Amino acid sequence: MRHRAFSDNLFPHTMSVAVQNASHIPFGFPAQVPPRFAETDHVQRCLVQLRSKSQGLEKYIFLNGLKERDPELFYNILLTNMMEIIPILYTPTVGDACTNYSHIWRRPEGLYISIEHKGRIREVLRNWPASTAARIAVVTDGSRILGLGDLGANGLPISIGKLDLYIAGAGIKPSSTVPICLDVGTDTRKYLEDPLYIGVRQSRPKPSEMDAFMEEFMSAMAEVFPQLLVQFEDFSTDNAFKYLDLFRNRYCCFNDDIQGTGAVVLSGFINAARLASAASGLPLTEHRILFLGAGSSGIGVAKQLLSFFTSMGMTVEEAKNRIYTVDSKGLVTADREGLQEHKKFFARTDYQGPPLKKLADIVEYVRPTALLGLSTLRNAFTEDVVKLMASINKRPIIFPLSNPVSLSEVDFEDAIKWTDGSVIFASGSPYKPVEYKGKVYEAGQGNNMYQFPGIGLGAILSRAKHVSDAMVDKAAIALASSLDHEERANDLVYPRLHRIREISGQVALAVIRQAQAEGLDQTIVYRSLCDSDLLDHIRAKMWKPSNVIGRVRL
Ligand SMILES: NC(=O)c1ccc[n+]([C@@H]2O[C@H](COP(=O)([O-])OP(=O)(O)OC[C@H]3O[C@@H](n4cnc5c(N)ncnc54)[C@H](O)[C@@H]3O)[C@@H](O)[C@H]2O)c1
Ligand SMILES: O=C(O)C[C@H](O)C(=O)O
Ligand SMILES: [Mg+2]
């Protein structure tokens, strides 16, 4: 371990800038690190400081401050402690950060494009430094943040958290990321009445006004950031579908909740079905999948499964027949009046009885092999429902995917107990391992964080013109195939989080190859590389925090 001498000029750039700017230091005074300051100790010191905070939100605020003071150190610590830090910057704690953002706000850390900027969005975007370096923007309008509802301008931490995953999980350079919150109002009265609320104090615009705003925004983005991929995040259901359809063939963009979630859940389902089949002999194509939640993510996942089943040789009708959706009114059937557009495709035409409303009754009727929750309804998978699943299946597949963890359809420990350990489980937010009857069980994390960093990396490197459905399909298959020997031996359905960079590399490779197959790639030189050379190239392109003071080797 090397200690710094007083006279050493070894401040990391960001630290020296912060110190020079500190107003209490007389101008020109050479600020000192303490004589016994050791770089390796400082990493440890930061972790001790982080761990001394008892509340998740305090940890979030601490990390946010560290990122401002010393981004290189922040990313070093993030990359070497992902299991501990991702649940703070991302789900579940980012949910608290969003809910309270107007109160914990400390400094500008993203772009707010307000409805009041309409007519001059280009000018506002041009304020962003180094716009030609920008490669990926995560854009939310705050209207459906996780399962927490309409948080308005408080939604920005979701964009920041997703981009930290891009940086940590796929090696995207921090300076090429642009977190954006569209501040178009909120329909949540609590925020409109909060004197500290940081957004425009008005209700959300009517659809025609919002559509015009989005048109101007997307065209301005393409002009100001010529090489940008846009990830739509946490838009309310109708707008999520609408803007994906409207923009996907005009700009390079995708919707994480529809497509990223579709891919990650398909991937987990493929691995889960393999485990279930080992116990029951049931072929993949014989599964029946029941969704609680028929919103942007529920329908996004259902479509992804349909696409997979058809790729296995089933007709669209046969594939559709394997899928059942449930919303707040019960089993979604085609004869229901006023059915929203996005629910129509999977609405059942074969159920003639009285409306089925209770989940247990629906499970009894459908006899699903897999029960997927994207409903935002905490504890919706009750003991009787879970036990019923276990009585129908040797290894029931139960994925409570709603975020944050406070909205999970069932807790991991209950699912293990109620199925006597037979459940194949993955949740949207992380759970700690559970010991039951002397055996330790690990929960999978079925979260789109396993897909969007690799999809984005592949699209950016290949300079894809668009993100096609087939690129997303290939991302899902690459993730499903990425389990290593140890993970398979432990019955995992997703790879361990610490391997996320390796996984994102494989996902990016698959995405690039598909972009090439469809002629959507613009980095033509990649076409001549074999897979292993291209994978090496992708890995070499991944950004690492510079070893500023030699403290952490990655
Ligand atoms: N794990 C992941 O990667 C991931 C990805 C995207 C979304 N999600 C989570 O999924 C949840 C839903 O997101 P979304 O974008 O689909 O939201 P959404 O608002 O579009 O859809 C929610 C759906 O749940 C249904 N629902 C609500 N209350 C219900 C009830 N009592 N019974 C049955 N159904 C009910 C609604 O009818 C709607 O169909 C959120 O909690 C979100 O955080 C998780
Ligand atoms: O943000 C997440 O953790 C996953 C997903 O995009 C969600 O909206 O819940
Ligand atoms: Mg989301």
Coordinates of C-alpha atoms and ligand atoms in Angstrom, one line a residue:
M1 CA 0.0 0.0 0.0
R2 CA 1.4 3.4 -0.9
H3 CA 0.8 6.4 1.3
R4 CA 0.8 9.9 -0.2
A5 CA 3.4 12.3 0.8
F6 CA 2.2 15.8 1.4
S7 CA 3.9 17.2 -1.6
D8 CA 2.5 14.6 -4.0
N9 CA 0.4 16.1 -6.8
L10 CA -1.9 13.1 -7.0
F11 CA -5.4 14.4 -6.8
P12 CA -7.7 12.8 -9.2
H13 CA -8.8 15.6 -11.5
T14 CA -12.4 15.7 -10.2
M15 CA -11.3 15.9 -6.6
S16 CA -8.9 18.7 -7.3
V17 CA -11.6 20.7 -9.1
A18 CA -14.0 20.1 -6.2
V19 CA -11.3 21.2 -3.7
Q20 CA -10.3 24.3 -5.7
N21 CA -13.9 25.4 -6.0
A22 CA -14.6 25.0 -2.2
S23 CA -15.3 28.5 -1.1
H24 CA -13.7 28.2 2.4
I25 CA -10.3 27.6 1.0
P26 CA -8.3 30.9 0.5
F27 CA -7.5 31.4 -3.2
G28 CA -4.3 29.8 -4.2
F29 CA -4.0 27.8 -1.0
P30 CA -2.7 24.3 -2.0
A31 CA -5.4 22.0 -0.4
Q32 CA -3.8 18.9 1.1
V33 CA -4.7 15.3 1.4
P34 CA -3.8 14.1 4.9
P35 CA -0.2 12.8 5.3
R36 CA -1.3 9.3 5.8
F37 CA -3.9 9.2 3.1
A38 CA -3.9 5.9 1.3
E39 CA -5.8 5.3 -1.9
T40 CA -6.7 1.7 -1.1
D41 CA -7.9 2.8 2.3
H42 CA -10.1 5.4 0.8
V43 CA -12.1 2.9 -1.2
Q44 CA -12.6 1.1 2.0
R45 CA -13.4 4.3 3.8
C46 CA -16.1 5.1 1.3
L47 CA -17.7 1.7 1.7
V48 CA -17.6 2.1 5.5
Q49 CA -19.3 5.4 5.2
L50 CA -21.9 3.9 2.8
R51 CA -22.6 1.0 5.1
S52 CA -22.9 3.2 8.2
K53 CA -26.1 4.6 6.7
S54 CA -29.1 2.6 7.8
Q55 CA -31.7 3.8 5.3
G56 CA -31.6 3.0 1.6
L57 CA -32.4 6.6 0.7
E58 CA -29.4 7.8 2.8
K59 CA -27.2 5.4 1.0
Y60 CA -28.5 6.7 -2.3
I61 CA -27.8 10.3 -1.3
F62 CA -24.3 9.4 -0.2
L63 CA -23.5 7.6 -3.5
N64 CA -24.9 10.5 -5.4
G65 CA -22.6 12.9 -3.6
L66 CA -19.6 10.6 -4.2
K67 CA -20.4 10.5 -7.9
E68 CA -20.4 14.3 -8.0
R69 CA -17.1 14.6 -6.0
D70 CA -15.2 11.8 -7.7
P71 CA -16.9 10.0 -10.5
E72 CA -14.0 7.7 -11.2
L73 CA -14.0 6.5 -7.6
F74 CA -17.7 6.1 -7.7
Y75 CA -17.6 3.9 -10.8
N76 CA -14.7 1.9 -9.5
I77 CA -16.7 1.2 -6.3
L78 CA -19.8 0.4 -8.3
L79 CA -18.1 -2.0 -10.6
T80 CA -16.4 -3.9 -7.8
N81 CA -19.4 -4.0 -5.5
M82 CA -22.3 -4.4 -7.9
M83 CA -24.4 -6.8 -5.8
E84 CA -24.4 -4.2 -3.0
I85 CA -24.7 -1.0 -5.0
I86 CA -27.0 -1.8 -7.9
P87 CA -30.0 -2.3 -5.5
I88 CA -29.4 1.3 -4.2
L89 CA -28.9 3.1 -7.5
Y90 CA -31.6 1.0 -9.2
T91 CA -34.6 -1.0 -8.0
P92 CA -35.7 -1.0 -5.2
T93 CA -34.1 2.1 -3.6
V94 CA -34.3 4.2 -6.7
G95 CA -38.1 4.0 -6.2
D96 CA -37.6 5.9 -2.9
A97 CA -35.3 8.3 -4.5
C98 CA -37.9 9.1 -7.2
T99 CA -40.8 9.4 -4.7
N100 CA -38.8 11.9 -2.6
Y101 CA -36.7 13.5 -5.4
S102 CA -38.1 17.0 -4.9
H103 CA -37.0 16.9 -1.3
I104 CA -33.6 15.3 -1.7
W105 CA -32.6 17.2 -4.9
R106 CA -29.1 18.7 -4.6
R107 CA -27.7 19.5 -8.0
P108 CA -28.6 19.4 -11.7
E109 CA -27.8 15.9 -12.9
G110 CA -29.8 15.4 -16.1
L111 CA -31.9 17.3 -18.6
Y112 CA -35.4 18.4 -18.0
I113 CA -37.3 19.2 -21.1
S114 CA -40.4 21.0 -20.0
I115 CA -43.8 21.4 -21.7
E116 CA -42.9 25.1 -21.4
H117 CA -40.0 24.6 -23.7
K118 CA -42.4 23.7 -26.5
G119 CA -41.3 25.5 -29.7
R120 CA -37.7 25.8 -28.6
I121 CA -36.7 22.3 -27.5
R122 CA -33.8 22.3 -29.9
E123 CA -32.2 25.3 -28.1
V124 CA -32.7 23.6 -24.7
L125 CA -31.1 20.4 -25.9
R126 CA -28.1 22.3 -27.3
N127 CA -27.2 23.3 -23.7
W128 CA -26.1 19.7 -23.2
P129 CA -22.3 19.7 -23.3
A130 CA -20.6 17.6 -26.1
S131 CA -23.7 16.7 -27.9
T132 CA -21.8 14.9 -30.6
A133 CA -20.4 12.5 -27.9
A134 CA -23.9 11.5 -26.8
R135 CA -24.8 7.9 -27.7
I136 CA -27.7 6.9 -25.4
A137 CA -30.5 8.8 -23.7
V138 CA -32.9 7.3 -21.3
V139 CA -36.1 9.3 -21.5
T140 CA -39.0 9.1 -19.1
D141 CA -42.0 11.4 -18.7
G142 CA -42.4 10.2 -15.1
S143 CA -46.0 9.0 -15.7
R144 CA -45.5 5.4 -14.5
I145 CA -42.3 5.1 -12.5
L146 CA -41.8 1.4 -11.6
G147 CA -45.2 0.5 -10.0
L148 CA -45.3 3.7 -8.1
G149 CA -47.6 5.7 -10.5
D150 CA -47.3 9.2 -11.8
L151 CA -44.4 10.9 -10.2
G152 CA -44.0 13.7 -12.7
A153 CA -40.6 15.5 -12.6
N154 CA -39.5 13.3 -9.8
G155 CA -38.9 10.5 -12.3
L156 CA -35.4 11.6 -13.3
P157 CA -33.5 9.2 -11.0
I158 CA -35.0 6.3 -13.1
S159 CA -33.2 7.6 -16.2
I160 CA -30.0 8.1 -14.2
G161 CA -30.2 4.7 -12.6
K162 CA -30.7 3.0 -16.0
L163 CA -27.7 4.9 -17.4
D164 CA -25.6 3.8 -14.5
L165 CA -26.5 0.3 -15.4
Y166 CA -25.4 1.0 -19.0
I167 CA -22.1 2.3 -17.6
A168 CA -21.5 -0.5 -15.1
G169 CA -23.2 -3.3 -17.1
A170 CA -22.1 -2.6 -20.6
G171 CA -19.2 -0.2 -20.4
I172 CA -20.9 2.8 -22.0
K173 CA -18.8 5.9 -21.4
P174 CA -20.5 8.2 -18.8
S175 CA -19.9 11.2 -21.0
S176 CA -22.0 9.7 -23.8
T177 CA -25.1 9.2 -21.6
V178 CA -28.0 11.6 -21.4
P179 CA -30.6 11.2 -18.6
I180 CA -33.8 13.0 -19.5
C181 CA -37.1 13.7 -17.8
L182 CA -39.9 15.2 -19.8
D183 CA -41.5 17.6 -17.4
V184 CA -45.0 17.8 -18.8
G185 CA -47.0 18.0 -15.6
T186 CA -48.4 15.4 -13.2
D187 CA -51.8 14.2 -12.3
T188 CA -50.7 13.3 -8.8
R189 CA -52.2 15.9 -6.5
K190 CA -49.7 15.3 -3.6
Y191 CA -46.9 16.6 -5.9
L192 CA -48.9 19.5 -7.3
E193 CA -49.6 20.6 -3.7
D194 CA -46.0 20.1 -2.5
P195 CA -44.3 23.5 -2.2
L196 CA -40.9 21.8 -2.9
Y197 CA -42.1 20.0 -6.1
I198 CA -39.5 20.6 -8.8
G199 CA -41.7 20.2 -11.9
V200 CA -44.2 22.4 -13.7
R201 CA -47.3 22.7 -11.5
Q202 CA -50.0 21.6 -13.9
S203 CA -51.8 18.4 -14.8
R204 CA -50.7 16.3 -17.8
P205 CA -51.5 17.7 -21.2
K206 CA -54.3 16.2 -23.4
P207 CA -53.1 13.6 -25.9
S208 CA -53.0 15.9 -28.9
E209 CA -50.7 18.3 -27.0
M210 CA -48.5 15.6 -25.7
D211 CA -48.2 14.0 -29.2
A212 CA -47.1 17.4 -30.7
F213 CA -44.6 17.8 -27.9
M214 CA -43.2 14.3 -28.5
E215 CA -42.9 14.9 -32.2
E216 CA -40.9 18.1 -31.6
F217 CA -38.8 16.4 -28.9
M218 CA -37.8 13.4 -31.1
S219 CA -37.0 15.5 -34.1
A220 CA -34.9 17.9 -32.0
M221 CA -33.1 15.0 -30.4
A222 CA -32.2 13.5 -33.8
E223 CA -30.9 16.9 -34.9
V224 CA -28.9 17.8 -31.8
F225 CA -27.6 14.4 -31.0
P226 CA -26.9 12.8 -34.4
Q227 CA -25.7 9.5 -33.1
L228 CA -28.2 8.8 -30.3
L229 CA -30.2 5.8 -29.3
V230 CA -33.3 6.7 -27.3
Q231 CA -34.6 4.3 -24.6
F232 CA -38.2 5.1 -23.6
E233 CA -38.7 4.3 -19.9
D234 CA -41.7 4.2 -17.6
F235 CA -44.2 5.9 -19.8
S236 CA -47.8 5.1 -18.9
T237 CA -49.3 2.2 -20.8
D238 CA -51.0 4.0 -23.7
N239 CA -48.2 6.4 -24.4
A240 CA -45.6 3.6 -24.1
F241 CA -47.3 1.7 -26.9
K242 CA -48.1 4.8 -28.9
Y243 CA -44.7 6.4 -29.0
L244 CA -42.9 3.1 -29.7
D245 CA -45.2 2.5 -32.7
L246 CA -44.9 6.1 -33.8
F247 CA -41.1 6.5 -33.6
R248 CA -39.5 3.1 -33.9
N249 CA -39.1 3.2 -37.7
R250 CA -38.2 6.9 -37.8
Y251 CA -35.5 7.0 -35.1
C252 CA -33.2 4.6 -33.4
C253 CA -35.2 3.9 -30.2
F254 CA -36.8 1.2 -28.2
N255 CA -39.1 0.9 -25.2
D256 CA -37.4 -0.8 -22.2
D257 CA -40.6 -1.8 -20.4
I258 CA -42.2 -3.4 -23.5
Q259 CA -39.1 -4.8 -25.3
G260 CA -36.4 -5.0 -22.7
T261 CA -38.8 -6.7 -20.3
G262 CA -40.2 -8.9 -23.0
A263 CA -36.7 -10.2 -23.8
V264 CA -35.6 -10.7 -20.2
V265 CA -38.7 -12.6 -19.2
L266 CA -38.6 -14.8 -22.3
S267 CA -35.0 -15.6 -21.5
G268 CA -35.8 -16.6 -17.9
F269 CA -38.8 -18.5 -19.1
I270 CA -36.7 -20.6 -21.5
N271 CA -34.4 -21.6 -18.7
A272 CA -37.3 -22.1 -16.2
A273 CA -39.2 -24.3 -18.7
R274 CA -36.0 -26.4 -19.2
L275 CA -35.9 -27.0 -15.4
A276 CA -39.7 -27.7 -15.2
S277 CA -39.4 -30.1 -18.1
A278 CA -36.6 -32.0 -16.4
A279 CA -39.1 -32.7 -13.6
S280 CA -42.3 -33.2 -15.6
G281 CA -41.2 -34.1 -19.1
L282 CA -43.5 -31.3 -20.4
P283 CA -42.3 -30.0 -23.8
L284 CA -41.6 -26.3 -24.1
T285 CA -44.5 -25.8 -26.5
E286 CA -47.0 -27.3 -24.1
H287 CA -46.7 -24.6 -21.5
R288 CA -49.6 -22.4 -20.5
I289 CA -48.6 -18.9 -19.3
L290 CA -50.8 -16.8 -17.1
F291 CA -50.1 -13.1 -16.8
L292 CA -51.4 -11.0 -13.9
G293 CA -51.1 -7.6 -15.4
A294 CA -51.9 -6.7 -19.0
G295 CA -50.1 -3.4 -19.3
S296 CA -47.1 -2.3 -21.3
S297 CA -44.8 -4.9 -19.7
G298 CA -47.4 -7.7 -19.5
I299 CA -48.3 -7.4 -23.1
G300 CA -44.7 -6.8 -24.1
V301 CA -43.7 -10.1 -22.5
A302 CA -46.7 -11.9 -24.0
K303 CA -45.7 -10.7 -27.5
Q304 CA -42.1 -11.8 -27.0
L305 CA -43.2 -15.3 -25.9
L306 CA -45.5 -15.4 -28.9
S307 CA -42.7 -14.6 -31.2
F308 CA -40.5 -17.3 -29.6
F309 CA -43.2 -19.9 -29.9
T310 CA -43.8 -19.1 -33.5
S311 CA -40.0 -19.4 -34.1
M312 CA -40.4 -22.9 -32.7
G313 CA -42.8 -23.8 -35.5
M314 CA -46.2 -23.0 -33.9
T315 CA -48.7 -21.0 -35.8
V316 CA -49.7 -17.6 -34.3
E317 CA -53.0 -19.0 -33.2
E318 CA -51.4 -22.0 -31.5
A319 CA -48.9 -19.7 -29.8
K320 CA -51.6 -17.2 -28.7
N321 CA -53.6 -20.1 -27.3
R322 CA -50.8 -20.7 -24.7
I323 CA -51.2 -17.2 -23.2
Y324 CA -53.8 -15.9 -20.8
T325 CA -53.9 -12.3 -19.5
V326 CA -55.6 -10.9 -16.4
D327 CA -56.1 -7.3 -15.5
S328 CA -57.8 -5.6 -12.6
K329 CA -61.2 -6.8 -13.9
G330 CA -60.2 -10.4 -14.2
L331 CA -59.5 -12.8 -17.1
V332 CA -59.3 -10.7 -20.2
T333 CA -61.9 -11.9 -22.7
A334 CA -62.8 -10.6 -26.1
D335 CA -66.4 -10.1 -25.3
R336 CA -65.6 -7.5 -22.6
E337 CA -66.9 -4.1 -23.5
G338 CA -64.6 -1.2 -24.0
L339 CA -61.5 -3.4 -24.0
Q340 CA -58.3 -1.2 -24.4
E341 CA -56.6 -1.7 -27.8
H342 CA -53.4 -3.2 -26.4
K343 CA -55.4 -6.0 -24.6
K344 CA -57.4 -7.1 -27.6
F345 CA -54.8 -9.4 -29.3
F346 CA -54.5 -11.8 -26.3
A347 CA -58.1 -11.5 -25.1
R348 CA -59.6 -15.0 -24.9
T349 CA -62.3 -16.0 -27.2
D350 CA -62.7 -19.6 -25.8
Y351 CA -64.1 -18.7 -22.4
Q352 CA -67.9 -18.5 -22.3
G353 CA -68.8 -18.5 -18.6
P354 CA -69.4 -15.7 -16.1
P355 CA -66.5 -13.2 -15.8
L356 CA -63.6 -14.9 -13.9
K357 CA -62.3 -12.3 -11.4
K358 CA -60.5 -14.1 -8.6
L359 CA -57.0 -15.2 -9.4
A360 CA -57.4 -18.5 -7.6
D361 CA -60.4 -19.3 -9.8
I362 CA -58.5 -18.2 -12.9
V363 CA -55.6 -20.5 -12.0
E364 CA -58.0 -23.3 -11.4
Y365 CA -59.5 -22.7 -14.9
V366 CA -56.3 -22.2 -16.8
R367 CA -54.0 -24.6 -14.9
P368 CA -50.9 -22.6 -15.9
T369 CA -47.4 -23.9 -15.8
A370 CA -46.1 -20.4 -15.4
L371 CA -47.6 -17.5 -13.5
L372 CA -46.1 -14.1 -14.2
G373 CA -46.9 -10.9 -12.2
L374 CA -46.6 -7.5 -13.8
S375 CA -49.6 -6.0 -12.0
T376 CA -48.1 -3.7 -9.3
L377 CA -50.3 -5.6 -6.9
R378 CA -48.4 -6.5 -3.7
N379 CA -49.0 -10.1 -2.5
A380 CA -51.4 -10.9 -5.3
F381 CA -50.0 -14.4 -5.4
T382 CA -51.6 -15.5 -2.2
E383 CA -50.9 -18.7 -0.3
D384 CA -53.8 -20.5 -1.9
V385 CA -52.8 -19.4 -5.4
V386 CA -49.2 -20.5 -4.9
K387 CA -50.2 -23.8 -3.4
L388 CA -52.6 -24.4 -6.2
M389 CA -49.7 -23.8 -8.7
A390 CA -47.6 -26.3 -6.8
S391 CA -50.5 -28.9 -6.8
I392 CA -50.8 -28.5 -10.6
N393 CA -47.0 -28.5 -11.4
K394 CA -44.1 -30.5 -10.1
R395 CA -42.0 -27.3 -10.5
P396 CA -44.3 -24.3 -10.9
I397 CA -42.8 -21.3 -12.6
I398 CA -43.7 -18.2 -10.5
F399 CA -42.2 -14.8 -11.5
P400 CA -43.5 -11.8 -9.4
L401 CA -41.9 -9.1 -11.6
S402 CA -43.4 -5.9 -10.3
N403 CA -41.1 -3.3 -8.9
P404 CA -40.0 -2.1 -6.5
V405 CA -39.9 -5.0 -4.0
S406 CA -42.7 -3.5 -1.9
L407 CA -45.0 -4.3 -4.9
S408 CA -43.8 -7.8 -5.5
E409 CA -46.7 -10.2 -6.1
V410 CA -45.1 -12.7 -3.6
D411 CA -42.1 -12.6 -1.4
F412 CA -39.4 -15.2 -2.2
E413 CA -39.5 -16.8 1.3
D414 CA -43.3 -17.4 1.1
A415 CA -43.0 -18.8 -2.5
I416 CA -40.4 -21.3 -1.2
K417 CA -42.4 -22.3 1.8
W418 CA -45.7 -22.6 0.1
T419 CA -44.3 -24.8 -2.7
D420 CA -42.1 -26.8 -0.3
G421 CA -39.1 -25.6 -2.3
S422 CA -40.3 -26.7 -5.8
V423 CA -40.9 -23.2 -7.2
I424 CA -38.8 -21.9 -10.0
F425 CA -38.7 -18.2 -9.0
A426 CA -37.5 -14.9 -10.4
S427 CA -38.6 -11.5 -9.3
G428 CA -38.2 -8.0 -10.7
S429 CA -36.3 -6.7 -7.6
P430 CA -33.6 -8.6 -5.8
Y431 CA -34.2 -11.0 -2.9
K432 CA -31.7 -12.4 -0.5
P433 CA -31.1 -16.2 -0.5
V434 CA -33.5 -18.2 1.7
E435 CA -32.7 -21.2 3.7
Y436 CA -35.5 -23.8 3.9
K437 CA -35.2 -27.3 5.3
G438 CA -31.4 -27.1 5.3
K439 CA -31.1 -26.0 1.7
V440 CA -30.2 -22.5 0.4
Y441 CA -32.4 -21.2 -2.4
E442 CA -31.4 -18.2 -4.6
A443 CA -33.9 -16.0 -6.4
G444 CA -33.4 -15.1 -10.0
Q445 CA -33.7 -11.4 -10.9
G446 CA -36.0 -11.1 -13.9
N447 CA -35.2 -7.5 -14.6
N448 CA -34.7 -5.8 -17.9
M449 CA -31.3 -4.7 -16.6
Y450 CA -29.9 -8.0 -18.0
Q451 CA -31.0 -6.9 -21.5
F452 CA -31.1 -3.1 -22.1
P453 CA -27.4 -2.5 -21.6
G454 CA -26.4 -5.2 -24.1
I455 CA -29.2 -4.2 -26.6
G456 CA -28.0 -0.6 -26.3
L457 CA -24.3 -1.5 -26.7
G458 CA -25.0 -3.6 -29.8
A459 CA -27.1 -0.9 -31.3
I460 CA -24.6 1.8 -30.6
L461 CA -21.5 0.0 -31.8
S462 CA -23.1 -1.2 -35.0
R463 CA -24.7 2.2 -35.4
A464 CA -28.0 0.5 -36.1
K465 CA -30.6 2.5 -38.0
H466 CA -33.4 1.0 -35.9
V467 CA -33.9 -1.5 -33.1
S468 CA -35.9 -4.3 -34.8
D469 CA -38.0 -7.0 -33.1
A470 CA -35.6 -9.6 -34.3
M471 CA -32.7 -7.8 -32.6
V472 CA -34.6 -8.0 -29.4
D473 CA -35.5 -11.7 -29.9
K474 CA -31.8 -12.5 -30.4
A475 CA -30.9 -10.5 -27.3
A476 CA -33.3 -12.8 -25.3
I477 CA -31.8 -16.0 -26.7
A478 CA -28.2 -14.8 -26.0
L479 CA -29.1 -14.1 -22.4
A480 CA -30.9 -17.5 -22.0
S481 CA -27.7 -19.2 -23.4
S482 CA -25.4 -17.3 -21.2
L483 CA -25.7 -19.4 -18.0
D484 CA -22.4 -21.0 -17.1
H485 CA -21.9 -24.5 -15.8
E486 CA -22.1 -23.5 -12.1
E487 CA -25.2 -21.4 -12.6
R488 CA -26.9 -24.3 -14.4
A489 CA -25.9 -26.7 -11.7
N490 CA -27.5 -24.4 -9.2
D491 CA -30.8 -24.3 -11.1
L492 CA -30.5 -20.6 -11.8
V493 CA -32.6 -19.0 -14.6
Y494 CA -30.5 -15.9 -14.9
P495 CA -26.7 -15.4 -14.7
R496 CA -25.2 -13.9 -11.6
L497 CA -25.1 -10.2 -11.6
H498 CA -21.4 -9.8 -11.2
R499 CA -21.1 -11.3 -14.7
I500 CA -23.2 -8.5 -16.3
R501 CA -20.5 -7.0 -18.4
E502 CA -19.6 -10.4 -19.9
I503 CA -23.3 -11.1 -20.5
S504 CA -23.9 -7.6 -22.1
G505 CA -21.0 -8.4 -24.4
Q506 CA -22.7 -11.6 -25.6
V507 CA -26.1 -9.8 -25.9
A508 CA -24.4 -7.0 -27.9
L509 CA -22.8 -9.6 -30.2
A510 CA -26.2 -11.2 -30.9
V511 CA -27.8 -7.8 -31.5
I512 CA -25.1 -6.7 -33.9
R513 CA -25.3 -9.9 -35.9
Q514 CA -29.0 -9.5 -36.3
A515 CA -28.7 -5.9 -37.3
Q516 CA -26.3 -7.1 -40.0
A517 CA -28.7 -9.8 -41.1
E518 CA -31.3 -7.1 -41.6
G519 CA -29.0 -4.6 -43.2
L520 CA -29.6 -2.2 -40.3
D521 CA -26.0 -1.9 -39.3
Q522 CA -23.8 1.0 -40.4
T523 CA -20.5 -0.1 -38.9
I524 CA -19.8 -2.2 -42.0
V525 CA -16.3 -3.3 -40.9
Y526 CA -17.8 -5.6 -38.3
R527 CA -19.3 -7.8 -40.9
S528 CA -15.9 -9.2 -41.8
L529 CA -15.1 -10.2 -38.2
C530 CA -15.7 -13.7 -36.8
D531 CA -17.7 -14.0 -33.6
S532 CA -14.8 -14.3 -31.3
D533 CA -13.0 -11.3 -32.9
L534 CA -16.1 -9.2 -32.7
L535 CA -16.7 -10.2 -29.1
D536 CA -13.1 -9.2 -28.3
H537 CA -13.7 -5.9 -30.0
I538 CA -16.9 -5.3 -28.1
R539 CA -15.1 -6.0 -24.8
A540 CA -12.2 -3.8 -25.7
K541 CA -14.7 -1.0 -26.4
M542 CA -16.2 -1.1 -22.9
W543 CA -15.3 1.9 -20.8
K544 CA -13.6 1.3 -17.5
P545 CA -13.0 4.0 -14.9
S546 CA -9.4 5.1 -15.3
N547 CA -7.3 3.7 -12.5
V548 CA -7.0 7.3 -11.3
I549 CA -4.8 6.6 -8.3
G550 CA -4.2 3.0 -8.9
R551 CA -6.7 2.1 -6.2
V552 CA -8.8 -0.6 -7.8
R553 CA -7.9 -3.1 -10.5
L554 CA -10.9 -4.2 -12.6
Ligands
LIG1 N1 -39.1 -6.9 -13.9 C1 -38.9 -6.0 -14.8 O1 -37.9 -5.9 -15.6 C2 -40.1 -5.0 -15.1 C3 -40.1 -4.4 -16.3 C4 -41.2 -3.5 -16.6 C5 -42.2 -3.3 -15.6 N2 -42.1 -4.0 -14.4 C6 -43.0 -3.8 -13.4 O2 -44.3 -4.3 -13.8 C7 -45.3 -3.5 -13.2 C8 -46.3 -3.1 -14.3 O3 -45.6 -2.2 -15.2 P1 -46.4 -1.9 -16.6 O4 -45.5 -1.0 -17.3 O5 -46.9 -3.1 -17.3 O6 -47.6 -1.0 -15.9 P2 -49.0 -0.8 -16.6 O7 -49.6 0.3 -15.8 O8 -48.9 -0.6 -18.0 O9 -49.8 -2.2 -16.3 C9 -50.3 -2.6 -15.1 C10 -51.2 -3.7 -15.3 O10 -51.6 -4.3 -14.1 C11 -53.0 -4.5 -14.0 N3 -53.5 -4.4 -12.7 C12 -53.5 -3.4 -11.8 N4 -54.1 -3.7 -10.7 C13 -54.5 -5.0 -10.8 C14 -55.2 -5.9 -10.0 N5 -55.7 -5.5 -8.9 N6 -55.4 -7.2 -10.5 C15 -54.9 -7.5 -11.7 N7 -54.3 -6.7 -12.5 C16 -54.1 -5.5 -12.1 C17 -53.5 -3.3 -14.8 O11 -54.8 -3.6 -15.3 C18 -52.5 -3.3 -16.0 O12 -52.9 -4.2 -17.0 C19 -44.6 -2.3 -12.5 O13 -44.5 -2.6 -11.1 C20 -43.2 -2.3 -13.1 O14 -42.3 -1.9 -12.1 C21 -41.1 -4.8 -14.2
LIG2 O1 -36.7 -0.3 -13.6 C1 -36.7 -1.5 -13.3 O2 -36.2 -2.0 -12.3 C2 -37.4 -2.4 -14.3 C3 -38.5 -1.9 -15.1 O3 -38.0 -1.0 -16.1 C4 -39.6 -1.3 -14.3 O4 -40.2 -0.3 -14.8 O5 -40.0 -1.8 -13.3
MG3 MG -39.2 0.6 -16.5

